[in-house]
C-alpha positions as semicolon CSV with decimal commas, in nm:
position;residue;x (nm);y (nm);z (nm)
1;M;4,632;12,968;21,256
2;Y;4,355;13,012;21,512
3;D;4,049;12,796;21,441
4;P;3,760;13,046;21,405
5;Q;3,516;12,769;21,499
6;K;3,672;12,749;21,846
7;V;3,761;13,110;21,925
8;E;3,627;13,456;21,847
9;L;3,916;13,591;21,646
10;R;3,893;13,955;21,751
11;K;3,931;13,845;22,114
12;V;4,248;13,642;22,066
13;V;4,470;13,875;21,864
14;A;4,686;14,158;21,995
15;P;4,946;14,409;21,872
16;P;5,318;14,328;21,884
17;Y;5,435;14,268;22,239
18;D;5,652;14,580;22,262
19;V;5,364;14,827;22,223
20;I;5,140;14,665;22,485
21;S;5,119;14,847;22,817
22;P;5,061;14,652;23,141
23;E;4,704;14,786;23,145
24;A;4,644;14,673;22,789
25;R;4,791;14,333;22,866
26;K;4,532;14,281;23,140
27;R;4,259;14,385;22,899
28;Y;4,371;14,137;22,633
29;C;4,405;13,857;22,887
30;S;4,055;13,920;23,020
31;S;3,909;13,916;22,669
32;S;3,994;13,547;22,617
33;A;4,184;13,262;22,779
34;H;4,333;13,206;22,434
35;N;4,454;13,559;22,361
36;I;4,806;13,540;22,221
37;V;4,947;13,762;22,497
38;W;4,912;13,468;22,740
39;I;5,204;13,320;22,544
40;D;5,379;13,616;22,390
41;Y;5,384;13,856;22,684
42;R;5,349;13,673;23,015
43;E;5,395;13,848;23,345
44;D;5,700;13,784;23,561
45;K;5,598;13,601;23,878
46;P;5,832;13,482;24,154
47;G;5,908;13,113;24,136
48;E;5,776;13,072;23,782
49;D;5,954;13,025;23,450
50;K;5,722;13,225;23,230
51;Y;5,888;13,096;22,913
52;E;5,835;12,729;22,998
53;I;5,475;12,807;23,095
54;A;5,428;12,983;22,759
55;A;5,569;12,681;22,575
56;A;5,342;12,440;22,763
57;L;5,043;12,660;22,688
58;M;5,125;12,672;22,319
59;D;5,155;12,292;22,313
60;K;4,815;12,260;22,479
61;W;4,650;12,498;22,234
62;T;4,803;12,298;21,949
63;D;4,691;11,966;22,098
64;D;4,340;12,107;22,142
65;Q;4,346;12,241;21,785
66;I;4,291;12,597;21,904
67;L;4,595;12,662;21,687
68;A;4,609;12,441;21,378
69;R;4,883;12,417;21,119
70;D;4,767;12,483;20,765
71;T;4,760;12,174;20,546
72;A;4,984;12,319;20,275
73;P;5,256;12,585;20,258
74;A;5,129;12,933;20,184
75;I;5,218;13,297;20,167
76;Y;4,968;13,519;20,347
77;L;4,829;13,841;20,206
78;L;4,764;14,098;20,479
79;E;4,550;14,405;20,411
80;Q;4,508;14,670;20,679
81;E;4,239;14,932;20,624
82;F;4,246;15,248;20,834
83;V;4,163;15,618;20,836
84;N;4,478;15,830;20,860
85;H;4,528;16,153;21,053
86;S;4,399;16,353;20,756
87;G;4,076;16,156;20,741
88;E;4,173;15,960;20,429
89;L;4,082;15,592;20,395
90;K;4,399;15,390;20,338
91;R;4,460;15,024;20,255
92;R;4,808;14,886;20,311
93;K;4,884;14,554;20,147
94;G;5,175;14,328;20,222
95;F;5,249;13,960;20,239
96;I;5,374;13,740;20,520
97;A;5,641;13,489;20,428
98;L;5,972;13,352;20,550
99;L;6,303;13,528;20,491
100;R;6,629;13,338;20,512
101;L;6,828;13,506;20,789
102;E;7,133;13,708;20,692
103;N;7,380;13,900;20,905
104;F;7,356;14,275;20,867
105;K;7,718;14,292;20,749
106;D;7,627;14,088;20,441
107;G;7,443;14,392;20,307
108;A;7,097;14,264;20,205
109;V;6,902;14,333;20,528
110;F;6,934;14,681;20,674
111;P;6,852;14,792;21,031
112;H;6,809;15,148;21,153
113;E;6,753;15,118;21,528
114;K;6,966;15,056;21,832
115;T;6,860;14,746;22,025
116;F;6,869;14,676;22,398
117;P;7,006;14,358;22,557
118;R;6,718;14,310;22,800
119;Q;6,451;14,302;22,529
120;S;6,664;14,081;22,305
121;Q;6,722;13,833;22,587
122;D;6,350;13,822;22,663
123;R;6,266;13,737;22,302
124;L;6,550;13,483;22,284
125;N;6,428;13,305;22,598
126;L;6,076;13,281;22,453
127;L;6,204;13,159;22,117
128;R;6,421;12,891;22,278
129;A;6,127;12,768;22,485
130;T;5,861;12,769;22,212
131;C;6,059;12,743;21,885
132;A;5,803;12,980;21,736
133;H;5,780;13,336;21,609
134;F;5,471;13,521;21,732
135;N;5,528;13,864;21,574
136;P;5,629;13,914;21,212
137;V;5,905;14,163;21,144
138;L;5,772;14,453;20,934
139;A;6,002;14,491;20,634
140;L;6,009;14,740;20,349
141;Y;6,139;14,684;19,997
142;S;6,131;14,893;19,680
143;E;5,956;14,763;19,368
144;R;5,850;15,044;19,139
145;N;5,679;14,829;18,874
146;G;5,412;14,721;19,121
147;E;5,415;14,355;19,018
148;A;5,375;14,234;19,374
149;R;5,076;14,463;19,431
150;Q;4,916;14,323;19,115
151;V;4,948;13,970;19,250
152;L;4,805;14,072;19,588
153;D;4,518;14,266;19,429
154;A;4,432;13,964;19,214
155;V;4,421;13,734;19,517
156;A;4,200;13,977;19,711
157;A;3,965;14,026;19,417
158;N;3,913;13,657;19,349
159;S;3,871;13,507;19,695
160;K;3,732;13,582;20,038
161;P;3,972;13,648;20,326
162;A;4,034;13,364;20,569
163;I;4,028;13,618;20,852
164;E;3,865;13,960;20,883
165;I;3,855;14,149;21,212
166;T;3,841;14,508;21,334
167;D;4,075;14,591;21,621
168;E;4,014;14,834;21,907
169;D;4,177;15,118;21,709
170;G;3,929;15,071;21,425
171;V;4,181;14,912;21,188
172;V;4,032;14,638;20,970
173;H;4,268;14,343;20,923
174;R;4,207;14,096;20,640
175;L;4,419;13,788;20,577
176;W;4,417;13,562;20,271
177;R;4,607;13,239;20,210
178;I;4,804;13,248;19,885
179;M;4,840;12,882;19,789
180;S;4,875;12,907;19,411
181;A;5,220;12,781;19,314
182;D;5,236;13,044;19,038
183;H;5,154;13,331;19,274
184;I;5,402;13,205;19,534
185;E;5,682;13,170;19,282
186;H;5,604;13,514;19,136
187;L;5,631;13,680;19,478
188;R;5,949;13,487;19,557
189;A;6,106;13,601;19,232
190;I;6,012;13,964;19,298
191;I;6,158;13,973;19,649
192;K;6,456;13,740;19,601
193;D;6,736;13,983;19,519
194;R;6,602;14,302;19,674
195;N;6,734;14,493;19,971
196;I;6,519;14,455;20,280
197;F;6,482;14,740;20,531
198;I;6,356;14,657;20,879
199;A;6,082;14,904;20,967
200;D;5,988;14,737;21,295
201;G;6,117;14,428;21,471
202;H;6,491;14,478;21,521
203;H;6,494;14,284;21,850
204;R;6,301;13,999;21,688
205;Y;6,545;13,983;21,396
206;E;6,856;13,989;21,614
207;T;6,699;13,727;21,840
208;A;6,634;13,498;21,544
209;L;6,997;13,540;21,434
210;A;7,125;13,449;21,781
211;F;6,891;13,151;21,799
212;A;7,003;13,021;21,460
213;Q;7,370;13,069;21,535
214;G;7,332;12,874;21,860
215;L;7,165;12,581;21,687
216;R;7,419;12,580;21,405
217;S;7,702;12,549;21,655
218;Q;7,521;12,267;21,834
219;C;7,439;12,059;21,528
220;G;7,781;12,105;21,367
221;E;7,658;12,037;21,013
222;F;7,364;12,217;20,860
223;H;7,247;12,265;20,502
224;G;7,076;12,605;20,539
225;D;6,715;12,500;20,486
226;E;6,645;12,416;20,849
227;A;6,351;12,608;20,994
228;F;6,573;12,798;21,237
229;N;6,747;12,969;20,945
230;Y;6,430;13,165;20,862
231;I;6,219;13,437;21,018
232;M;5,857;13,541;20,964
233;M;5,830;13,879;20,791
234;C;5,557;14,100;20,656
235;F;5,687;14,255;20,333
236;V;5,543;14,592;20,226
237;R;5,641;14,787;19,915
238;M;5,782;15,133;19,986
239;E;5,565;15,255;19,697
240;D;5,246;15,102;19,836
241;P;4,977;15,376;19,842
242;G;4,864;15,260;20,186
243;L;5,207;15,288;20,348
244;E;5,244;15,582;20,587
245;I;5,550;15,656;20,799
246;L;5,490;15,915;21,067
247;A;5,742;16,124;21,256
248;A;5,866;15,985;21,587
249;H;5,820;16,278;21,825
250;R;6,028;16,294;22,143
251;L;5,981;16,522;22,442
252;L;6,296;16,620;22,633
253;N;6,264;16,726;22,995
254;D;6,490;16,884;23,260
255;I;6,767;17,004;23,029
256;P;6,994;17,245;23,225
257;N;6,997;17,607;23,105
258;F;6,747;17,540;22,830
259;S;6,423;17,732;22,788
């Protein structure tokens, strides 16, 4: 977690790496020497290993306590408040936690996108260098009874967020630590046996699988609870009233004999 006493939080956060244009990257970098894109989305420069530089930078931020590990395990409630295209105020709630990695063929985690080797290799190189996940995978699950939302609503109603910022698109992000053992166990029980659908983050998930498989082959014996067997995910209910999935429009050009 960033230490809000040492950095201005709105100047150090950024969207997932794969939606950041080169122009936006420069803007984020100029906003703060500690913006996460300095690690997560470094430029290629001749003669430099950008992944090793990213790892060294992360180590320095950790040593300087710019980034500080929380003192106890937690699940993190994330609320995103935004105005949709129809002018309605929406609040999407989810929670950030670890998911034990599973191969797609095992039938519990479902993808829907084709991935590209170049992007996967980029993420794998960064993961090998830093041993850290910088972008949570966005995952959807179905839970019609709304028990998870009740837990999240109770946390939000009874405590102040640890982080609250408004990004350049006007989206308000609020983050709470969920440290109650009862709340954590309740959320674990809700999600445990459900199907998980990757909404965004296919390259990140496949990269984590490749990273874990490589370490398993190296260590020979493993018990399954090692950190590399897990990935950071943001879980959102399909029935959440703040969840909106928009059409992905594509423009096709220069098609022969087509008006």
